[in-house]
Short mmCIF file of C-alpha atoms and ligand atoms in Angstrom, two decimals:
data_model
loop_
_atom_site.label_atom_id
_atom_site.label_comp_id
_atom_site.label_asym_id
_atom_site.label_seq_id
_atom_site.Cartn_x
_atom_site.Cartn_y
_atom_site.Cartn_z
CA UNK A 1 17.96 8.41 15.26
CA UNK A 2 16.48 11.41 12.97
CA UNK A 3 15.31 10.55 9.95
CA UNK A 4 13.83 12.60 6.84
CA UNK A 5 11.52 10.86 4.57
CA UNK A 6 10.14 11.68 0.89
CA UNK A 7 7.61 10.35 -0.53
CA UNK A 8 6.27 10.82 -4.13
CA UNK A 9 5.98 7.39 -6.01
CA UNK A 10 1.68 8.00 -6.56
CA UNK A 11 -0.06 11.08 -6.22
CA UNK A 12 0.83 12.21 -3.14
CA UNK A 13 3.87 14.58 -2.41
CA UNK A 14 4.61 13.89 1.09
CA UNK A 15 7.67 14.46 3.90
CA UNK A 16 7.91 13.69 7.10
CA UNK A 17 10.26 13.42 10.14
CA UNK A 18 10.31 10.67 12.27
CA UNK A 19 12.81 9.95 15.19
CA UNK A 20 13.51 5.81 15.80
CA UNK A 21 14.48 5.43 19.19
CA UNK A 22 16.82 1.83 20.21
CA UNK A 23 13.96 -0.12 21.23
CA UNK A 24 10.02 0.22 21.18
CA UNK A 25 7.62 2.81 18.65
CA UNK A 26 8.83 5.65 17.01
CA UNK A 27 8.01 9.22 17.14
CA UNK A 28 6.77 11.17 14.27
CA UNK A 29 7.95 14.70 14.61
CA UNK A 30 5.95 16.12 11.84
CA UNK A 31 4.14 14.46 8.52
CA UNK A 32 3.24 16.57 5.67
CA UNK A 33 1.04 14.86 2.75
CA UNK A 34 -0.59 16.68 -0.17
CA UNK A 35 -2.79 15.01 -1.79
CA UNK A 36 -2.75 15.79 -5.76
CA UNK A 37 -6.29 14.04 -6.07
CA UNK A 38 -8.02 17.44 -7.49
CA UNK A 39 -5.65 17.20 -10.32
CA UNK A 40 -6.23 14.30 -11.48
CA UNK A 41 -10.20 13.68 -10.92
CA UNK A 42 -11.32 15.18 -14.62
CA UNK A 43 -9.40 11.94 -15.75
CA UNK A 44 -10.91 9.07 -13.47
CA UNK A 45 -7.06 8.16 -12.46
CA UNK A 46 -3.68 9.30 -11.91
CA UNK A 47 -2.37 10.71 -14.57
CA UNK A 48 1.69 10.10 -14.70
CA UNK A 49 3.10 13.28 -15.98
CA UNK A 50 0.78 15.47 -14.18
CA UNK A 51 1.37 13.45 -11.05
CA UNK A 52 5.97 14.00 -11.90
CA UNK A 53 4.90 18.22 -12.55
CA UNK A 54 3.01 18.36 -9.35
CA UNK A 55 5.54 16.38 -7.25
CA UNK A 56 8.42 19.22 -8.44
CA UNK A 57 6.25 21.95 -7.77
CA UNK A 58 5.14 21.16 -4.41
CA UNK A 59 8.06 19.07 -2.79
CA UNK A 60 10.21 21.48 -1.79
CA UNK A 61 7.87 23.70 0.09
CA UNK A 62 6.45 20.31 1.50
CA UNK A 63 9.94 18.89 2.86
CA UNK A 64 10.47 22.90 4.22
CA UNK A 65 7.34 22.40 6.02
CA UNK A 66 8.24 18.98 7.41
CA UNK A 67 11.33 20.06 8.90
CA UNK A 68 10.03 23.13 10.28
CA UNK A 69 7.22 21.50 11.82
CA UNK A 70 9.68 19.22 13.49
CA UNK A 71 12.07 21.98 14.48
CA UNK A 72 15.31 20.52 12.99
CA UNK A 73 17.52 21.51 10.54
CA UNK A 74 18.74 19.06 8.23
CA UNK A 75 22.20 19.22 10.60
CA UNK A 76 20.13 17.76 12.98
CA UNK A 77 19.33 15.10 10.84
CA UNK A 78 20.47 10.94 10.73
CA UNK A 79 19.87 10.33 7.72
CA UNK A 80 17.50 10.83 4.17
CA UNK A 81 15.18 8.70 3.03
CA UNK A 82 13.01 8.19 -0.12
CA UNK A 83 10.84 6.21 -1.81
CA UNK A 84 13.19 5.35 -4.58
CA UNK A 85 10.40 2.88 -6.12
CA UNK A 86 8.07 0.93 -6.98
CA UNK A 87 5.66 3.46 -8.87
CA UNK A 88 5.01 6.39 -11.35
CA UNK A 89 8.99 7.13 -12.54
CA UNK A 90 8.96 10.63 -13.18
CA UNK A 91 7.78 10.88 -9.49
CA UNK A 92 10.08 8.88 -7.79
CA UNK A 93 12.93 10.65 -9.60
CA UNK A 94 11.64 13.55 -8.15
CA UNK A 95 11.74 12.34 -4.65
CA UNK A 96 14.73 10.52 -5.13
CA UNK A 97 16.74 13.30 -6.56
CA UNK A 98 15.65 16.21 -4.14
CA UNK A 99 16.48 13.70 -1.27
CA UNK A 100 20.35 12.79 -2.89
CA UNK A 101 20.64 16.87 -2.77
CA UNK A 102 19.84 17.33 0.70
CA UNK A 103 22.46 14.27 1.64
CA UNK A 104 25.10 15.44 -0.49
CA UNK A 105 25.00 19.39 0.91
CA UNK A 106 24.19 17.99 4.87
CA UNK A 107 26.85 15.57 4.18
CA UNK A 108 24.15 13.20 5.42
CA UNK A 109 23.75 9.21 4.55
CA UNK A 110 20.99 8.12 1.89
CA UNK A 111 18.65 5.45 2.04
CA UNK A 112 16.54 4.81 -0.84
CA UNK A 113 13.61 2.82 0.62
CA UNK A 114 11.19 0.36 -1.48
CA UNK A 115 7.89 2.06 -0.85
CA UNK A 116 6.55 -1.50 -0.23
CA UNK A 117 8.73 -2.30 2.63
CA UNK A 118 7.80 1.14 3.66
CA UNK A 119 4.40 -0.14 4.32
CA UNK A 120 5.48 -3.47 5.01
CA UNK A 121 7.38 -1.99 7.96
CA UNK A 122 4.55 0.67 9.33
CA UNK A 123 3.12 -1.12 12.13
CA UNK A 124 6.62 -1.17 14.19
CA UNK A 125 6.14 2.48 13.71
CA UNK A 126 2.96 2.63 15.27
CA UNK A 127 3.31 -0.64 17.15
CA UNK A 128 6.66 -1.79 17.90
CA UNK A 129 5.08 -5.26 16.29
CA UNK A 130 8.29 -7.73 16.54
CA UNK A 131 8.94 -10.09 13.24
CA UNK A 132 7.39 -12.26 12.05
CA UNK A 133 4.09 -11.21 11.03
CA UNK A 134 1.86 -11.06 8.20
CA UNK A 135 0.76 -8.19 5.96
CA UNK A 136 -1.78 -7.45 3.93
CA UNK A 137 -1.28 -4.74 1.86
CA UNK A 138 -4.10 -3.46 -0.26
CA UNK A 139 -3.91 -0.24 -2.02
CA UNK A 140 -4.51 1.02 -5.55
CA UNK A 141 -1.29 -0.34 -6.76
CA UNK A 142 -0.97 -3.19 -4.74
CA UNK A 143 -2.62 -6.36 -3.06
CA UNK A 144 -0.14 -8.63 -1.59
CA UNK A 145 0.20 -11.02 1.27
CA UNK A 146 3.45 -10.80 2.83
CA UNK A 147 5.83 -12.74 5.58
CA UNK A 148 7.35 -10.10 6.86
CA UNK A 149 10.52 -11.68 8.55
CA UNK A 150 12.98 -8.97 9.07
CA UNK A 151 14.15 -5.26 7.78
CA UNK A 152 14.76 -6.57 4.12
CA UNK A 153 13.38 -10.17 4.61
CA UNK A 154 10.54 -10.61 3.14
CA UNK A 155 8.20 -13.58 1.61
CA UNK A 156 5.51 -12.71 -0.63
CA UNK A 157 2.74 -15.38 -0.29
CA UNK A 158 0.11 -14.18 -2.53
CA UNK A 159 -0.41 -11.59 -5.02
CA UNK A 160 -3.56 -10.00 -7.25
CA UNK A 161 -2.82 -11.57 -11.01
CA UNK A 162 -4.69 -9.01 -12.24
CA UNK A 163 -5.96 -5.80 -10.79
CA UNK A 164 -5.05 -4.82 -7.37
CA UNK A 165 -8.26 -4.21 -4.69
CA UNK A 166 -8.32 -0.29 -4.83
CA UNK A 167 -8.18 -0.33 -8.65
CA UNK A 168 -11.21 -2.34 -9.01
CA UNK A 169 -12.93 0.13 -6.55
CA UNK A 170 -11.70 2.86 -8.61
CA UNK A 171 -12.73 1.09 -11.91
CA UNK A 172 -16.67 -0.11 -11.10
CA UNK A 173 -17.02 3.40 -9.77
CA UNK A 174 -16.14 4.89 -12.89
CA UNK A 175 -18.41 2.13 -14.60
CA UNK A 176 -21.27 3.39 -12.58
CA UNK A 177 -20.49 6.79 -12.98
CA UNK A 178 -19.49 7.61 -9.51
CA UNK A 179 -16.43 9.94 -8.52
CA UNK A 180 -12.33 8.88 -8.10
CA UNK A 181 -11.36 7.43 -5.99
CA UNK A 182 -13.96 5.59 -6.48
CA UNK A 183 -12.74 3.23 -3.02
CA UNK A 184 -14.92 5.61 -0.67
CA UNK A 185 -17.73 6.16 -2.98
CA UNK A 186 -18.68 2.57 -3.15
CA UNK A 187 -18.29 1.82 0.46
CA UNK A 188 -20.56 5.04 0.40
CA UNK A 189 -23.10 3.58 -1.87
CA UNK A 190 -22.84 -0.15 -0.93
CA UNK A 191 -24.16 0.97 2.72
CA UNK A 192 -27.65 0.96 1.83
CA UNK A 193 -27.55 -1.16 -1.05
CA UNK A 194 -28.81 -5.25 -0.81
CA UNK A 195 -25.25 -7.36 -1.19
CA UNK A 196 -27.42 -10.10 -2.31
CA UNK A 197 -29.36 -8.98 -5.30
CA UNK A 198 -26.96 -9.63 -7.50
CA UNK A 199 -24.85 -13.23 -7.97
CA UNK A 200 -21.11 -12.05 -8.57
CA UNK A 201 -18.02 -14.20 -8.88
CA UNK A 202 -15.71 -14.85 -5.73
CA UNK A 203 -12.67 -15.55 -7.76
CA UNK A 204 -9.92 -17.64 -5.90
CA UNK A 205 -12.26 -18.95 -3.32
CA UNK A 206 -11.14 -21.73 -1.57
CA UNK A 207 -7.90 -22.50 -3.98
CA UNK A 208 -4.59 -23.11 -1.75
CA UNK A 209 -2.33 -20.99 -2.65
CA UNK A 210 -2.95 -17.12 -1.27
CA UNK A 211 -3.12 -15.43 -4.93
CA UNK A 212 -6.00 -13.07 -5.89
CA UNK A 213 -7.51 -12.23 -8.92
CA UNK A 214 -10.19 -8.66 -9.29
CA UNK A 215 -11.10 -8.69 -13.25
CA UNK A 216 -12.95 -11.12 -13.66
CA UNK A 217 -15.41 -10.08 -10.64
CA UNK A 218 -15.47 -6.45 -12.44
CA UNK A 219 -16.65 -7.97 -15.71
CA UNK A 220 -19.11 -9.61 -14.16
CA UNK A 221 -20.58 -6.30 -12.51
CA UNK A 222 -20.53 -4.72 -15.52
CA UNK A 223 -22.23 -7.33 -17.41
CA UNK A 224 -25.16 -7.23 -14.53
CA UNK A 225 -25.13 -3.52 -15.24
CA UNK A 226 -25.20 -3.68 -18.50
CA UNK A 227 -28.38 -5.77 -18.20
CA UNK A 228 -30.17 -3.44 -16.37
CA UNK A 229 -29.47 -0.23 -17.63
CA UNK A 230 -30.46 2.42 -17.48
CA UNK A 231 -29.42 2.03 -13.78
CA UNK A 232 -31.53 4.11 -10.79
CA UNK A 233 -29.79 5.24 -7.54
CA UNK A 234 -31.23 1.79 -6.02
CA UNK A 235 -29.47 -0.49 -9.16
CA UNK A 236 -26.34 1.35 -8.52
CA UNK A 237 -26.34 0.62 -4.75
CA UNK A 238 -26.84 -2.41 -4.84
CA UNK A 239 -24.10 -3.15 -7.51
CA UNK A 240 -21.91 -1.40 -4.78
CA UNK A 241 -23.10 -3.47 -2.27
CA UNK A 242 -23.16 -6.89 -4.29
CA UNK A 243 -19.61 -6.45 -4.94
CA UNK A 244 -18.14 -5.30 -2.18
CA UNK A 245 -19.81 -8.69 -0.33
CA UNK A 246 -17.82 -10.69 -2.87
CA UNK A 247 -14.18 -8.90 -2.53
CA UNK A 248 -15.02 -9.37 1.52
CA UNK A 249 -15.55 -12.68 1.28
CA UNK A 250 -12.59 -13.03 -1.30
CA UNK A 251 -10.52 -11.16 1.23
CA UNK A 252 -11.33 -13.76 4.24
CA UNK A 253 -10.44 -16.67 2.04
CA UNK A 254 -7.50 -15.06 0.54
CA UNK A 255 -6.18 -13.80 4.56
CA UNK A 256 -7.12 -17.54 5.91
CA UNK A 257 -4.45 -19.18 2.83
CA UNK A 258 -1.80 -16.95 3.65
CA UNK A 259 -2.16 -17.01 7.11
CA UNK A 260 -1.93 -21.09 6.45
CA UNK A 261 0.75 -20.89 4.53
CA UNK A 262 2.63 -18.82 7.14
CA UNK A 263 2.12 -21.08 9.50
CA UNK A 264 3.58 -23.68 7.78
CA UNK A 265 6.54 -21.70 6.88
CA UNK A 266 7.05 -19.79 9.87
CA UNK A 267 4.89 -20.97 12.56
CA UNK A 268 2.33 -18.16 14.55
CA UNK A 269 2.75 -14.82 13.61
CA UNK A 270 2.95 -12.34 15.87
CA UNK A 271 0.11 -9.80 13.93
CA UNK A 272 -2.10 -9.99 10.87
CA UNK A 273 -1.28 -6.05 9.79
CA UNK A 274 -3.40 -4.35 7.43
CA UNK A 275 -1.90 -1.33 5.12
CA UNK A 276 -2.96 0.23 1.85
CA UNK A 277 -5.98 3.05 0.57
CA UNK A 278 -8.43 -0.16 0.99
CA UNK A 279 -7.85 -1.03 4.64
CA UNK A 280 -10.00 2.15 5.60
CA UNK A 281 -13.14 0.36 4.46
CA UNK A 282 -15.12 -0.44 7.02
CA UNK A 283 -16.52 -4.52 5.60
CA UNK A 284 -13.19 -4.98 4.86
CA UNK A 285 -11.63 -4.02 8.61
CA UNK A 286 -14.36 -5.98 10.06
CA UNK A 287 -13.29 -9.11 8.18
CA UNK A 288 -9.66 -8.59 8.90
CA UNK A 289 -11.14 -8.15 12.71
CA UNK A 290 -13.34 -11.63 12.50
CA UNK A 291 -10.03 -13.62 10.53
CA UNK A 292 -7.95 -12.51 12.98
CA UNK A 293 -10.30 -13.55 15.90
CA UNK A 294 -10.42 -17.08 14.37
CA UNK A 295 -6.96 -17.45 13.88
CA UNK A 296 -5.78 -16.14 17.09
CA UNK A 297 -3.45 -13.64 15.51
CA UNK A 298 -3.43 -9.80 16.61
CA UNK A 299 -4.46 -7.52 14.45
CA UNK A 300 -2.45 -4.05 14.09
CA UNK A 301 -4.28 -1.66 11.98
CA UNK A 302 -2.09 1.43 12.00
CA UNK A 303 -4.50 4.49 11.71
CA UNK A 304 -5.40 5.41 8.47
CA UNK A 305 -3.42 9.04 7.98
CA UNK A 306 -0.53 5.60 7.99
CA UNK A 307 -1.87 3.14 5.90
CA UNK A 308 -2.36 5.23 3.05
CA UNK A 309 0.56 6.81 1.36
CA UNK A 310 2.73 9.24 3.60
CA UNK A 311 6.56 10.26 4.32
CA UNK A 312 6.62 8.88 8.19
CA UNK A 313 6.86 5.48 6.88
CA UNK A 314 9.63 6.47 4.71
CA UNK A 315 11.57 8.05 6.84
CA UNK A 316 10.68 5.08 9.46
CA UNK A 317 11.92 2.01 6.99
CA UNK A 318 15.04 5.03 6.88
CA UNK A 319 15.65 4.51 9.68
CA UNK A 320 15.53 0.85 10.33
CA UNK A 321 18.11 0.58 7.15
CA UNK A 322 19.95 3.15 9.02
CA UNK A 323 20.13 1.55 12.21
CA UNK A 324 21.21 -1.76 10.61
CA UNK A 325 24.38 0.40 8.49
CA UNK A 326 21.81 -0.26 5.46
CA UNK A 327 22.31 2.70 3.55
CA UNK A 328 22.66 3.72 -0.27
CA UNK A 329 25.35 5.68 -2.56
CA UNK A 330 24.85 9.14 -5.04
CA UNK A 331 23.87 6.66 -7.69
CA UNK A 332 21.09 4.56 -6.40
CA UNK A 333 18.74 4.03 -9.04
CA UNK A 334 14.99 4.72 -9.16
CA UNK A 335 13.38 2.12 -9.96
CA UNK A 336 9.29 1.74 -11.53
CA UNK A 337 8.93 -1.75 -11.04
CA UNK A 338 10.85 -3.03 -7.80
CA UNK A 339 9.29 -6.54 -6.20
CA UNK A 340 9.94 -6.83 -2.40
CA UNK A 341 11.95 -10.07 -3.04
CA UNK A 342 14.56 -7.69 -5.12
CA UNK A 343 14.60 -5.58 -1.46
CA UNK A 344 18.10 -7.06 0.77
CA UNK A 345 18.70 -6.76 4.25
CA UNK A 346 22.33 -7.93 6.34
CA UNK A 347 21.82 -11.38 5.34
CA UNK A 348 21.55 -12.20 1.94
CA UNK A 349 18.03 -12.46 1.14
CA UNK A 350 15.95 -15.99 1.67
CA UNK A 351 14.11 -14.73 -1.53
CA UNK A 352 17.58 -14.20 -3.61
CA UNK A 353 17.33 -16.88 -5.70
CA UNK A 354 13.05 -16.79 -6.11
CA UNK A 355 12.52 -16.42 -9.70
CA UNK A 356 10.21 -13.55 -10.30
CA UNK A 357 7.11 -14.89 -11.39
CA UNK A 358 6.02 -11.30 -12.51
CA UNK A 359 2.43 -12.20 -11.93
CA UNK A 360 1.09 -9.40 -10.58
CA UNK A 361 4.60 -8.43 -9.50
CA UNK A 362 4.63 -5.04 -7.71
CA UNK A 363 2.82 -1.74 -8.98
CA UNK A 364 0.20 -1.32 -11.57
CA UNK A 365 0.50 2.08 -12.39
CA UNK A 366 -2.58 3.23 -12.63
CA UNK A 367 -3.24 5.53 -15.90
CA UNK A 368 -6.06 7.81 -16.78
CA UNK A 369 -6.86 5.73 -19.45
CA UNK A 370 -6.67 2.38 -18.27
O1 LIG B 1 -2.76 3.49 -0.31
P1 LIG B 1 -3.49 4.47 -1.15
O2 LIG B 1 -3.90 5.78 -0.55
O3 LIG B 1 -2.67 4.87 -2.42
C1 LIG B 1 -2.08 3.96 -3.28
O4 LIG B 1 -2.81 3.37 -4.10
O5 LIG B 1 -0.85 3.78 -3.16
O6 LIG B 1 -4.77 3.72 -1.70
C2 LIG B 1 -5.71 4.34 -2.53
C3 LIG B 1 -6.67 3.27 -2.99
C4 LIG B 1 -7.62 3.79 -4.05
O7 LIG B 1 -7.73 2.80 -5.05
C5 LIG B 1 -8.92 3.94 -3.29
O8 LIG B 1 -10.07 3.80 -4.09
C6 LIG B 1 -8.82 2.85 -2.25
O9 LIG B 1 -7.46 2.83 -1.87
N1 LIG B 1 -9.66 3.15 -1.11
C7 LIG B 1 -10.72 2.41 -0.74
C8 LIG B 1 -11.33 3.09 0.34
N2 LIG B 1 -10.60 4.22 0.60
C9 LIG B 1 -9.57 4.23 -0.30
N3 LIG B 1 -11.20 1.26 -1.22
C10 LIG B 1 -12.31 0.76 -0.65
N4 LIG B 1 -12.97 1.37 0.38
C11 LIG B 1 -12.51 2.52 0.90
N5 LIG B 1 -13.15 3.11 1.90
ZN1 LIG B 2 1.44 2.77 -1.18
#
């Protein structure tokens, strides 16, 4: 099975082809991403409309690209995916639209994929990991822990109530002056900074449930800053490096609840898998590494070109949908907001009748001026 996927729900227009065979990994055929990050820098953040202008520019040429770099035609094709939501709107219209076109003249079926299952899904791309397992999905829109149980059957067990993991990065770097995304710079700084000198929050530690929480950990740092400024290069690396050491140790305890809580609900998973912007940091993959070691759980960390945004794992949650005769009519909606419990499968979903708590639900768009 062939599968197209579009991707443009953030600041990334990307396509990709990716071929699903009946059993085991797939096979990416070609994976096109272009990252808009130059656009949007002078702001400190993704800026909405820019992000929708740059998506219609660039997508066609980008989906032309994909295919020829996979030497199909779109006869050759399965199916269509897109990311039909969560995110920016104007984007995923974009996506969504250009990818209802290219069904409707192929005469091809549509699958508009929730860019969170899209992630959720990645590692039996890459892996062939069988369900159940556990996600963690940390990006700059979203930190969630999620059973992931089958294609549309999913449990989210925690969530960030407040800012999600990459947007605090990209936040304290502005703060300290430091370039976006600001994810990389810290790490960058933090590396020879002292992850002691300064005595930040670790919100959530040790509570039950698997929830996290960022803002109050970001105050902090820039109340510390605030203190000592003006800061030198050594003040600012070692704010870096103080609070990176909490979200670390934040992550563990966070990982260690929702693995609990897994357990309880489903017994062992068969992974802990990491996806998101934020699972490229090194502290943070070697705490994943040391959780899973003490849990006895297998850790799949697809490679990072994966974990951050990209059209393979589109068109790869396409094609799962696909193979299960999950697909989607002319009409499907894009959606901004779109919580993984909302996502259905074959069955009808164990999460149906969840009431959406809305803490922290799915996407926090992030805006220049936020
Ligand atoms: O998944 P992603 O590429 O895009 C979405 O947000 O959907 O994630 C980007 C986020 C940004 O907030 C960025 O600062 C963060 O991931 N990030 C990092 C690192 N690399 C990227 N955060 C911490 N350390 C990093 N090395
Ligand atoms: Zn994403």
């Amino acid at each position: 099975m062939v599968v197209l996927g579009i991707e443009t729900t953030c600041d990334e227009t990307a396509a990709a082809v990716v071929e699903r065979p009946a059993q085991g990994r797939g096979r990416i055929l070609s994976n096109i991403v272009l990252s808009q990050i130059d656009e949007h820098a002078a702001f400190g953040g993704v800026v909405p409309e820019i992000a929708a202008r740059a998506h219609v520019e660039a997508l066609d040429l980008i989906i032309a690209k994909a295919m020829a770099e996979a030497g199909r035609s779109f006869a050759h094709l399965d199916g269509v995916a897109a990311a039909a939501g969560p995110g920016l709107i104007g984007g995923v219209i974009v996506g969504l639209t250009t990818a209802k076109a290219i069904a409707l003249v192929s005469e091809k079926p549509l699958v508009a994929v929730n860019h969170l299952e899209a992630h959720a899904l990645t590692a039996r791309l890459t892996d062939a990991t069988p369900f159940p397992y556990c996600l963690f999905l940390a990006s700059g829109g979203h930190t969630q822990i999620v059973a992931v149980l089958g294609v549309g059957d999913y449990e989210r067990l925690g969530t960030t109530v407040d800012d999600a993991i990459g947007e605090a990065f990209d936040k304290i770097a502005k703060l300290l002056g430091l370039a976006y995304p600001g994810g990389p710079q810290v790490e960058r700084e933090a590396l020879a900074g002292d992850g002691a000198r300064f005595a930040l929050p670790r919100p959530m530690l040790g509570r039950q449930h698997a929830d996290f929480s960022l803002s109050g950990l970001k105050t902090a740092l820039r109340l510390e800053a605030e203190k000592i400024a003006p800061l030198s290069e050594g003040d600012v690396r070692d704010l870096c490096a103080s609070f990176q050491q909490s979200v670390v140790e934040v992550v563990a305890d966070r990982l260690r609840a929702g693995l609990k809580m897994f357990r309880e609900r489903y017994g062992k998973p068969n992974a802990l898998v990491a996806a998101g912007g934020v699972a490229a940091n090194q502290a943070i993959r070697k705490v994943l590494h040391q959780v899973a070691f003490e849990t006895g759980t297998v850790l799949v960390v697809p490679p990072a070109t994966l974990c951050t945004d990209n059209g393979a794992m589109i068109a790869w949650a396409g094609a799962e949908r696909l193979a299960l005769g999950l697909t989607d009519t002319l009409d499907a909606a894009a959606h901004a907001r779109w919580s993984l419990h909302d996502v259905t499968g074959l069955a009808p979903s164990r999460n149906a009748e969840a009431p959406e708590t809305n803490a922290g639900s799915v996407t926090e768009s992030r805006m220049a001026d936020d």
